[in-house]
CSV table of C-alpha atoms in Angstrom, one decimal:
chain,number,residue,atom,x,y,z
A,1,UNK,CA,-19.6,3.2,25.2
A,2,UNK,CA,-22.5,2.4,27.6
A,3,UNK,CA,-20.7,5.4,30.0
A,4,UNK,CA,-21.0,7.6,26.8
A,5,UNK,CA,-24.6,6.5,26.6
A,6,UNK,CA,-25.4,7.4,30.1
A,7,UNK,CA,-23.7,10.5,29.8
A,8,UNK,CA,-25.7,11.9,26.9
A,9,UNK,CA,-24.0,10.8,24.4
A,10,UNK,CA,-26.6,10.6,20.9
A,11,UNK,CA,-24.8,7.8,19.3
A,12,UNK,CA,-22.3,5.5,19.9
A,13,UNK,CA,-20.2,3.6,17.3
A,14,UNK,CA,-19.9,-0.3,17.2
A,15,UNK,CA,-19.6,-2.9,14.6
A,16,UNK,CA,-21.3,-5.9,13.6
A,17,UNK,CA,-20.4,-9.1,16.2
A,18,UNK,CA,-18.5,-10.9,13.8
A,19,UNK,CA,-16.3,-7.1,12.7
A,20,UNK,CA,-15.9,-6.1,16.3
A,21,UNK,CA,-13.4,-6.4,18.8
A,22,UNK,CA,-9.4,-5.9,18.7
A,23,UNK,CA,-8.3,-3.0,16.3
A,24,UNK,CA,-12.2,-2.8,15.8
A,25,UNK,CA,-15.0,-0.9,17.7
A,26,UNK,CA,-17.2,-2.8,20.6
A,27,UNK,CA,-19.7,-5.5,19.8
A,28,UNK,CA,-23.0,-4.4,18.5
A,29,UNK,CA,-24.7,-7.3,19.6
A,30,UNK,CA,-23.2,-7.0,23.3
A,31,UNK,CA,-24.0,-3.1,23.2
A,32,UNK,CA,-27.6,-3.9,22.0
A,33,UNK,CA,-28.1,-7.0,24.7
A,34,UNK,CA,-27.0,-5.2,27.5
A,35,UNK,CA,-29.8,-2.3,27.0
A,36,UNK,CA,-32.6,-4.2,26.3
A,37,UNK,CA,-35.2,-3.5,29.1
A,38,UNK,CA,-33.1,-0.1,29.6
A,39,UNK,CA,-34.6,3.2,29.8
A,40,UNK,CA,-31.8,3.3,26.8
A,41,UNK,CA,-32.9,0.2,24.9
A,42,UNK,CA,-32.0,0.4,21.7
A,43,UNK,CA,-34.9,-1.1,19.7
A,44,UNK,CA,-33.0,-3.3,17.5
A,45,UNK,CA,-34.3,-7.0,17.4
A,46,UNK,CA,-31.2,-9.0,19.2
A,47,UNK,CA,-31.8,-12.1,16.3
A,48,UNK,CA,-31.9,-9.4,13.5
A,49,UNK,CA,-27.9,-7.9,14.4
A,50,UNK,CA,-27.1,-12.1,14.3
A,51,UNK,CA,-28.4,-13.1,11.0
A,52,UNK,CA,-26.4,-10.1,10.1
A,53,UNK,CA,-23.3,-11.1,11.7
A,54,UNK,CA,-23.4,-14.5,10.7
A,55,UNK,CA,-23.4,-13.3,6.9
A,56,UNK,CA,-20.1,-11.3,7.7
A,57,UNK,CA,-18.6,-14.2,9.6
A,58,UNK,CA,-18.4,-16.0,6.4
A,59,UNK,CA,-17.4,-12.6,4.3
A,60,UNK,CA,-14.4,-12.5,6.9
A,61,UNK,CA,-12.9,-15.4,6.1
A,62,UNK,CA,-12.2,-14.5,2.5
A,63,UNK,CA,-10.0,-11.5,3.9
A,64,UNK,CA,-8.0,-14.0,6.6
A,65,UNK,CA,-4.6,-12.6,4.9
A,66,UNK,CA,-5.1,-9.5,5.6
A,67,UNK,CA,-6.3,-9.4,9.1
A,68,UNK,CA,-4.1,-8.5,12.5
A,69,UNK,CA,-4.6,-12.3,14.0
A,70,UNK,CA,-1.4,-12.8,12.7
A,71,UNK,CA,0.7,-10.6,15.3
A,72,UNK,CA,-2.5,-10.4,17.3
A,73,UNK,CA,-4.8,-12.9,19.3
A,74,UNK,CA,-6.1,-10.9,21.8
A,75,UNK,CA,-6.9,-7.3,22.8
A,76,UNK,CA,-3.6,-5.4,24.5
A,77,UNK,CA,-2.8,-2.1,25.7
A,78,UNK,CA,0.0,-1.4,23.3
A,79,UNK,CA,-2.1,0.7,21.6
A,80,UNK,CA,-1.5,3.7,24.0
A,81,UNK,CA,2.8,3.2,23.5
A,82,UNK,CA,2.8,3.4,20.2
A,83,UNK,CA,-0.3,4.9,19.2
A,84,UNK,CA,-1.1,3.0,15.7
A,85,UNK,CA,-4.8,4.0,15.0
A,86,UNK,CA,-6.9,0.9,14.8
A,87,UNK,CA,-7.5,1.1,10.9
A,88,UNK,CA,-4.0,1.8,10.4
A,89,UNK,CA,-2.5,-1.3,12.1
A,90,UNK,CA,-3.9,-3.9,9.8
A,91,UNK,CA,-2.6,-1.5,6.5
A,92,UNK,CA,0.6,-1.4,8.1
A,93,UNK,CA,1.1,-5.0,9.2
A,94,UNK,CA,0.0,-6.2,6.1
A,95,UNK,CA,3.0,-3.8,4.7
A,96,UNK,CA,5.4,-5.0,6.9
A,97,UNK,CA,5.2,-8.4,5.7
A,98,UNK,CA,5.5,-7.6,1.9
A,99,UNK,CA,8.3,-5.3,2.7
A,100,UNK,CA,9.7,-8.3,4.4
A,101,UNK,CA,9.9,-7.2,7.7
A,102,UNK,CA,6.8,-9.5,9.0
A,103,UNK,CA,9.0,-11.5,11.4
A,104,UNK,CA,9.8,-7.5,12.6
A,105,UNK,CA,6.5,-6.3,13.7
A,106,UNK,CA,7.2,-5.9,17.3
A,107,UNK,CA,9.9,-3.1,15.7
A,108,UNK,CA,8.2,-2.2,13.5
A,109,UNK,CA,5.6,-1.4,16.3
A,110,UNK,CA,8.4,0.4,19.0
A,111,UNK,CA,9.6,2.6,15.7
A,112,UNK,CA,6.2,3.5,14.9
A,113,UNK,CA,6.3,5.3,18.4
A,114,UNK,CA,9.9,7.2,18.1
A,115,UNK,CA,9.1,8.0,14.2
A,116,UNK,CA,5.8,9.9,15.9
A,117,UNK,CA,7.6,11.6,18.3
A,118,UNK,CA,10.4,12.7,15.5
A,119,UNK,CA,8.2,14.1,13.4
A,120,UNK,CA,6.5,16.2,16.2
A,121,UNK,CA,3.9,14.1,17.8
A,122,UNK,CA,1.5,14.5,15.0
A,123,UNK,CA,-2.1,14.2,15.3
A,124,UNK,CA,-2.5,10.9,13.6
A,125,UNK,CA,-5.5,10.4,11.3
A,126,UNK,CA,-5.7,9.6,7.3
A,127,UNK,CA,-3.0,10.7,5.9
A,128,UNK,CA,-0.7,11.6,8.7
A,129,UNK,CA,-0.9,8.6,10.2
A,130,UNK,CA,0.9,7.1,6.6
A,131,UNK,CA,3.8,9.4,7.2
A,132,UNK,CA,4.3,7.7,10.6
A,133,UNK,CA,4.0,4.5,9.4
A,134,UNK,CA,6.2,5.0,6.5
A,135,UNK,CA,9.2,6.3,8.5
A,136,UNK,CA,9.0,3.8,11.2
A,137,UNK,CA,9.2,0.8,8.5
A,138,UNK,CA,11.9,2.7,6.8
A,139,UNK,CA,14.0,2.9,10.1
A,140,UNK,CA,13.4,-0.9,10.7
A,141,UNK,CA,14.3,-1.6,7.1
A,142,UNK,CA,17.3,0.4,7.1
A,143,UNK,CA,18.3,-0.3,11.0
A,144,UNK,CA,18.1,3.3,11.9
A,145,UNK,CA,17.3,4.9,15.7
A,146,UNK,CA,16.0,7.9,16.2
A,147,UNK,CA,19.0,9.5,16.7
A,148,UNK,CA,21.0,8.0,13.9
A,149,UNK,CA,17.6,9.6,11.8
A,150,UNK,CA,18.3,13.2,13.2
A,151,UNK,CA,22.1,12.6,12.9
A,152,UNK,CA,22.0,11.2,9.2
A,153,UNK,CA,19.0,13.7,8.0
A,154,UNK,CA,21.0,15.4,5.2
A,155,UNK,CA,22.3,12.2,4.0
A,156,UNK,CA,19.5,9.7,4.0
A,157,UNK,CA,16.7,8.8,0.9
A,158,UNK,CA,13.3,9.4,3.3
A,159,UNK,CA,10.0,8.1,2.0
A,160,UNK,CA,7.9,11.0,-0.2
A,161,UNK,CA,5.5,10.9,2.3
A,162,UNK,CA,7.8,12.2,4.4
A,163,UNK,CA,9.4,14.9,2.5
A,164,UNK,CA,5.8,16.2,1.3
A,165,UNK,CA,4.8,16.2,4.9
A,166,UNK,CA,7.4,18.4,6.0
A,167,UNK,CA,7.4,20.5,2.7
A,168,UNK,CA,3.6,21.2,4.2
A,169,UNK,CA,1.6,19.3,1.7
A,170,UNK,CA,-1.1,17.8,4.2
A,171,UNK,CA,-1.0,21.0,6.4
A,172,UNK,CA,0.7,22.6,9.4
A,173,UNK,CA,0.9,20.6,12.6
A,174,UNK,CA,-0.5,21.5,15.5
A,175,UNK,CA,3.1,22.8,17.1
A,176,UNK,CA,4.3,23.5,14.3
A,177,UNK,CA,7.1,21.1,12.4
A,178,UNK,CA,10.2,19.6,14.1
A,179,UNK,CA,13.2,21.6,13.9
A,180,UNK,CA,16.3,20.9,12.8
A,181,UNK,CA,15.1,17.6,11.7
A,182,UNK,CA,12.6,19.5,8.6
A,183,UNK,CA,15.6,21.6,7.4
A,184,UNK,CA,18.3,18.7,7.1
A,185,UNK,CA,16.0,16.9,5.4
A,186,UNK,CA,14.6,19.8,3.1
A,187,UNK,CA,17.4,21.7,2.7
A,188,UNK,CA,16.6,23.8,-0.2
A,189,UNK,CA,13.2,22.1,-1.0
A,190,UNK,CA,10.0,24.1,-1.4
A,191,UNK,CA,7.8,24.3,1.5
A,192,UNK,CA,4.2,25.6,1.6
A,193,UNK,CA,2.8,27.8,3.6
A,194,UNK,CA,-0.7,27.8,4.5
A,195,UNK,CA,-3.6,25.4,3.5
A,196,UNK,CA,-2.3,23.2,0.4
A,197,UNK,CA,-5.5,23.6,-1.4
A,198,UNK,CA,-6.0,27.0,-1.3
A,199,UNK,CA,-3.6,27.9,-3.7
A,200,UNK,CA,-4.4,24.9,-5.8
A,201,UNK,CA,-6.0,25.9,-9.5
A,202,UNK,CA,-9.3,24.3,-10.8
A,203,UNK,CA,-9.1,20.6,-12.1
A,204,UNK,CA,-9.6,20.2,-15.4
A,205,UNK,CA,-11.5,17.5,-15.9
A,206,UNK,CA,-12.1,17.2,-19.7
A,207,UNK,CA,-8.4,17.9,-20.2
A,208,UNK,CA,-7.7,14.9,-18.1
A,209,UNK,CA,-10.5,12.9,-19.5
A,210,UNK,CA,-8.6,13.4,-23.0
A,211,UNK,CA,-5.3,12.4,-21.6
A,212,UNK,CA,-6.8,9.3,-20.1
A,213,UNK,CA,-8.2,8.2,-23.1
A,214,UNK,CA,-5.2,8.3,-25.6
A,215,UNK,CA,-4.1,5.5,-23.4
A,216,UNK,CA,-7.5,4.2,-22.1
A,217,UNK,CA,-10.0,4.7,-24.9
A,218,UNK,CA,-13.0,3.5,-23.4
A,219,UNK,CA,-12.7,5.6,-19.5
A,220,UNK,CA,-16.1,6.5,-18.0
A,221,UNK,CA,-16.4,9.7,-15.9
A,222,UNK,CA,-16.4,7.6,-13.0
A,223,UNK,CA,-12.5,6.3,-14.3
A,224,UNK,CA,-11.6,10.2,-14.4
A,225,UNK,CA,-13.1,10.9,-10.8
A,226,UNK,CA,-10.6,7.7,-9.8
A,227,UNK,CA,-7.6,9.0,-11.7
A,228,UNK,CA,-7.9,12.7,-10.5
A,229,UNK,CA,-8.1,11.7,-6.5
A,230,UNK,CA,-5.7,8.3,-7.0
A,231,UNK,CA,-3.7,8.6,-10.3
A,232,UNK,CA,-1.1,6.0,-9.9
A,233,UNK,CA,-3.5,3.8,-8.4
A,234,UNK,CA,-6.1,4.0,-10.9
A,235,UNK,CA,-3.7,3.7,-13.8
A,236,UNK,CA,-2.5,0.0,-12.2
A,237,UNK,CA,-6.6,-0.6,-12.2
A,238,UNK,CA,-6.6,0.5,-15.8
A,239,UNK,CA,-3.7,-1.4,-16.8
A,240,UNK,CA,-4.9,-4.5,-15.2
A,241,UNK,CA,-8.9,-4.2,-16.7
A,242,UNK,CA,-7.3,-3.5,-20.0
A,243,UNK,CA,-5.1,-6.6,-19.8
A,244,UNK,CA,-7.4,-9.3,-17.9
A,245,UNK,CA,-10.9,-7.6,-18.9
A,246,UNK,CA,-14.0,-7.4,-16.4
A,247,UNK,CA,-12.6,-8.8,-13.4
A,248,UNK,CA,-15.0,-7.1,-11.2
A,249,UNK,CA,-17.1,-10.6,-12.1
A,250,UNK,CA,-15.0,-12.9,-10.8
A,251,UNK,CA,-15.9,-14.4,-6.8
A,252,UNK,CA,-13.5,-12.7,-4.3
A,253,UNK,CA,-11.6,-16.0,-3.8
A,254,UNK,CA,-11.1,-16.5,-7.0
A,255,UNK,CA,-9.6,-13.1,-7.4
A,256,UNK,CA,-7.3,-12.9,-4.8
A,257,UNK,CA,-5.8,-16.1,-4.4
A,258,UNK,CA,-6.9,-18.1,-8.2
A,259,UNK,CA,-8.9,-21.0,-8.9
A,260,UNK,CA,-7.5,-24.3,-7.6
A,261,UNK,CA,-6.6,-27.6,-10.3
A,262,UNK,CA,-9.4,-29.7,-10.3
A,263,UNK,CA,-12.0,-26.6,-9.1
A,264,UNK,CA,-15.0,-25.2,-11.2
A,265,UNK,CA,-16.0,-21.8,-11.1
A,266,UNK,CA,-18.8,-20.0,-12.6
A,267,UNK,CA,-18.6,-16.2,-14.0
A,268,UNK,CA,-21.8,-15.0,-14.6
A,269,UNK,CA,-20.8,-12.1,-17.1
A,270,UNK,CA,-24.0,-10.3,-18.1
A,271,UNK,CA,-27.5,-11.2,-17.2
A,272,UNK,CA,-27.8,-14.9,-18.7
A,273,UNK,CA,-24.6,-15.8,-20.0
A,274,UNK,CA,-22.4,-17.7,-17.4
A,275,UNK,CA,-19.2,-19.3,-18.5
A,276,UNK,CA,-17.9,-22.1,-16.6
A,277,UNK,CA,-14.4,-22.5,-16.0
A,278,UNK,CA,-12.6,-25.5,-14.7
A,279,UNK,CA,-8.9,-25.6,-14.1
A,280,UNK,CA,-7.3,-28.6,-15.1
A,281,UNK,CA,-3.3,-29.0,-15.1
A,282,UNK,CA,0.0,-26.4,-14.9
A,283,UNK,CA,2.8,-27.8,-16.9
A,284,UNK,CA,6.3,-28.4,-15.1
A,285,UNK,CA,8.0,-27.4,-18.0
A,286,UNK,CA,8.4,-23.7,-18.5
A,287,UNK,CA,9.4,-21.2,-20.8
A,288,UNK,CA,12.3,-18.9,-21.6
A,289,UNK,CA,10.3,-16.2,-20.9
A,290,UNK,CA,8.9,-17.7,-17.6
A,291,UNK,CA,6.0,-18.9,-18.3
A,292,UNK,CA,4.2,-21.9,-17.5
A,293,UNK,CA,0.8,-23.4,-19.8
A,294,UNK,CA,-2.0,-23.7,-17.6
A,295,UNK,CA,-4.7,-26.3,-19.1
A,296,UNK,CA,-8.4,-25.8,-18.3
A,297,UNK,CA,-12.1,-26.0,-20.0
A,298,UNK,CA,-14.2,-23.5,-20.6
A,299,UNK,CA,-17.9,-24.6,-20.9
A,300,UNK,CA,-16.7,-27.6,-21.5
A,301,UNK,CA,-14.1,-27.2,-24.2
A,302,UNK,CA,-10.2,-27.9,-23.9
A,303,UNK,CA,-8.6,-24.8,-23.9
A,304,UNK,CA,-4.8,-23.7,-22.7
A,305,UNK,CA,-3.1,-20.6,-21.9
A,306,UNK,CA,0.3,-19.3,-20.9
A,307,UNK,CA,0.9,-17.2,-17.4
A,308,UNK,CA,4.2,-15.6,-16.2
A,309,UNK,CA,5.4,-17.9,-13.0
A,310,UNK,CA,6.3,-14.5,-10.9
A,311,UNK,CA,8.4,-16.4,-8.8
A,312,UNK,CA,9.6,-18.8,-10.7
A,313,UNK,CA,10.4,-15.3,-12.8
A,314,UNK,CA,12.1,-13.8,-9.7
A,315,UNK,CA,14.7,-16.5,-8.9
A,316,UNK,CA,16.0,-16.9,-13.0
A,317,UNK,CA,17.0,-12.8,-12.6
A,318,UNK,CA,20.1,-12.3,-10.8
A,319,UNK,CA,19.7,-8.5,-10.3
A,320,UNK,CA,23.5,-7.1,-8.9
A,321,UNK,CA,23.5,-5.6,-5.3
A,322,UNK,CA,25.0,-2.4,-4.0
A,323,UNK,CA,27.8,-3.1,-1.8
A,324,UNK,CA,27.2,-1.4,1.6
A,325,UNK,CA,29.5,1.8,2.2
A,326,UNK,CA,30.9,1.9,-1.1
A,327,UNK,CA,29.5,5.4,-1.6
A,328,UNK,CA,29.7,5.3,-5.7
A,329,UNK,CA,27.2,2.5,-5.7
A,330,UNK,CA,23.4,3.5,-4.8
A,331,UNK,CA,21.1,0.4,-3.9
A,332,UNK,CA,17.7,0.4,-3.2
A,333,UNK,CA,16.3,1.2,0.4
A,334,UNK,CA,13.6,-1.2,0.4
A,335,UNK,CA,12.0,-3.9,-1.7
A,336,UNK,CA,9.8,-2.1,-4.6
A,337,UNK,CA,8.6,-1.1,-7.6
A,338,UNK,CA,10.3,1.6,-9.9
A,339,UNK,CA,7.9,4.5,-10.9
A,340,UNK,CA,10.6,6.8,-12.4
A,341,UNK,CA,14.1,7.4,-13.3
A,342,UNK,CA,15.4,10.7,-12.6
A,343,UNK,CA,18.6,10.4,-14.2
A,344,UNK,CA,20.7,8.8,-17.4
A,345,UNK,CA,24.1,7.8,-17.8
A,346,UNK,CA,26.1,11.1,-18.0
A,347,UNK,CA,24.1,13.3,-15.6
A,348,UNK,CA,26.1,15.2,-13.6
A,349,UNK,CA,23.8,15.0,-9.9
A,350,UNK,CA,24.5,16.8,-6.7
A,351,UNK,CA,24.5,15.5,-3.4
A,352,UNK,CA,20.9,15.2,-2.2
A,353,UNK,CA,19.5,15.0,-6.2
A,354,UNK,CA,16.5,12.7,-6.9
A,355,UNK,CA,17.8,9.6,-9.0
A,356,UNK,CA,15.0,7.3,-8.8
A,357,UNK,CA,11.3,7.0,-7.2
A,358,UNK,CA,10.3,3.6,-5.8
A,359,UNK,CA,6.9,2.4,-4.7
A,360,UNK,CA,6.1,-0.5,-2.3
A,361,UNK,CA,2.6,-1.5,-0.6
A,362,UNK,CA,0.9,2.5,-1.0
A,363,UNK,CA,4.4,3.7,0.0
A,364,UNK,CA,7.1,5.8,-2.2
A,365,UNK,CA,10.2,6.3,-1.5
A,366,UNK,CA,12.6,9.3,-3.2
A,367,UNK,CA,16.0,7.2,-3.9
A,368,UNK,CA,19.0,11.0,-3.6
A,369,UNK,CA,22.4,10.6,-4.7
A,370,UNK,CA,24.8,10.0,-1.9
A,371,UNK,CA,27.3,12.6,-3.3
A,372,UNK,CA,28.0,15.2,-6.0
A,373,UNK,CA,29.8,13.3,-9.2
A,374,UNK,CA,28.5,11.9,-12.6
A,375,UNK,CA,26.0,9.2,-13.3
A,376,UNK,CA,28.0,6.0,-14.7
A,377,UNK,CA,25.1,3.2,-15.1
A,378,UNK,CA,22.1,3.2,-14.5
A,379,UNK,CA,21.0,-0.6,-13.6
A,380,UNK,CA,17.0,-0.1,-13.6
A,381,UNK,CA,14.0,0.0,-15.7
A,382,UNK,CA,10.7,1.9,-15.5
A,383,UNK,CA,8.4,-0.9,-13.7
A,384,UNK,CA,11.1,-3.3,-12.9
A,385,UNK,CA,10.7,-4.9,-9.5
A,386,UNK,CA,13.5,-4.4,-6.8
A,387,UNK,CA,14.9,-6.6,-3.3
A,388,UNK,CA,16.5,-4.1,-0.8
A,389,UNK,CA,19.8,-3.4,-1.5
A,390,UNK,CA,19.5,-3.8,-5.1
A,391,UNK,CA,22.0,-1.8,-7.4
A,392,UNK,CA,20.2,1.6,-9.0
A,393,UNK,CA,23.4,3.0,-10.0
A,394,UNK,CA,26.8,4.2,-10.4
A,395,UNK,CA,28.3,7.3,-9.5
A,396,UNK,CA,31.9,8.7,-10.3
């Protein structure tokens, strides 16, 4: 950066001491030390950029789980192997561990670079870089090389990101796409030629606005803005506000890892009126349902309430597996959520058909049918969560 400076450059980019460093950009405070008395000096008071750091030291800590200093402790030079853009490698290792594949990294790391190069050497930036990252943890998941990806093409369930990526949603590569690897695993899909957007018609926004709200009466314009650029993610936030209320007012602790027994918290709601909340006890005893009562006061008064034990949840359903090379069972490539069922019992389906869509950690996943034949059972439900492996259906 300082050889940019000298150079001619206008502006350099840094971050905040207590940001900066390993998949981040350079110390500010080093950048803004090392020039003062410089014909280049900066300006900026050293002791200002500290009292500024020290607030985001403590900020920092709040996000500990989803930080890199789990794989790494130090700068390397993997970074020009496998290419992972900085921002991308927190996303991605943080994706890797809920898909179960934390222990993995390292492969997930060496697949990142061959799932590049297979898809052309792409240019990677927000959202290409997603595609790459998608495919490599789908070959690690489903222990898949390279060439067992270009061999299997026609046969395999590749995430959507994937498929839209070849079909042209995000643009043309520089180079153009990867051949024969786009047409095994297109086949007969659409592709588009061109710029995506140019042939896209104008949003509607009061139509969508209306759809929102037979669901989500009370949707701001802000909400449809959200829903129009991120639908699925904005509908989870939706579903969550309308369940759980405003819990924008919550501390960040609080909201991403829960109060602890014995620990008050206070939740200022609206401009003098704070309720104070104090969890007491969880009962050993739970439900049928899976649930466990959670005591605590609120402002003082004893209050109790029921919560769904997720894992407790997890281990009393025995979800059946599909069992490997049986090629009338279909299982599911990866640990997720269902977003939609393609198909009922009775569908006839070709080979290569869309049966179900999961989603996992920002990343979806287009489950095909294996082979032409008729749907037997189907053993999933919309929003039902899924381990790899686990049965989607039957085919005869």
């Amino acid at each position: 950066m300082l050889a940019c400076a000298r150079a001619g450059a206008d502006a350099v980019d840094v971050a905040v001491d207590a940001m900066s460093g390993l998949t981040s950009q350079p110390s500010m405070g080093a950048m803004v030390a090392s020039l003062q008395g410089d014909k280049l000096d900066t300006g900026i008071p050293l002791q200002n950029v500290s009292e500024y750091s020290a607030y985001w030291e403590q900020a920092r800590t709040l996000y500990g789980p989803f930080e890199c200093t789990a794989t790494m402790k130090s700068g390397n030079a993997d970074v020009y192997i496998n290419e992972i853009p900085g921002g991308q490698y927190t996303n991605l290792q943080f994706q890797a561990f809920s898909l179960g594949l934390g222990s993995q990294f390292e492969q997930v790391k060496k697949a990142y670079r061959e799932a590049n190069l297979l898809l052309g050497d792409i240019i990677k930036v927000t959202p290409s870089s997603k595609v790459v990252g998608d495919l490599a943890q789908f070959m690690v998941q489903n222990k898949l090389s390279a060439k067992e990806i270009e061999d299997k093409a026609e046969e395999l369930s590749f995430p959507k990101s994937v498929v839209e990526y070849l079909q042209g949603a995000i643009g043309i590569p520089y180079g153009g796409f990867p051949e024969p690897l786009r047409s095994k695993v297109l086949k007969d899909m659409p592709r588009i030629e061109g710029r995506p957007g140019q042939e896209l018609p104008p949003l509607d926004f009061d139509k969508l606005k209306a759809e929102l709200m037979e669901s989500f009466p009370d949707v701001t314009d802000k909400d449809v803005m959200s829903a129009a650029m991120y639908p699925q993610v904005a509908n989870d936030f939706f579903r969550i506000r309308e369940k759980y209320g405003p819990v924008k007012h919550l501390d960040t602790k609080t909201f991403l890892v829960g109060p602890t027994v014995g620990e008050t918290i206070e939740v200022k709601i609206e401009r003098g009126k704070t309720l104070d909340i104090k969890t007491l006890a969880v009962s050993d005893e739970m439900t049928s349902a899976g649930e466990r009562e959670v005591f605590f006061e609120l402002n003082g008064q004893l209050r109790s309430v029921f919560i769904r034990d997720e894992n407790a949840s997890k281990e009393m359903k025995i979800h059946p597996k599909a069992v490997k090379g049986d090629k009338d069972q279909v299982g599911a490539p990866m640990p997720g959520t269902v977003l939609t069922i393609k198909v009922k019992e009775g569908d006839k389906v070709e080979k290569g058909q869309p049966i179900a869509v999961l989603s996992a950690m920002k990343m979806e996943m287009i489950v095909q049918a294996p082979r032409a034949g008729t749907i037997k059972t189907v053993s999933i439900t919309n929003g039902q969560k899924l381990e790899g492996d686990d049965l989607i259906c039957t085919i005869e």
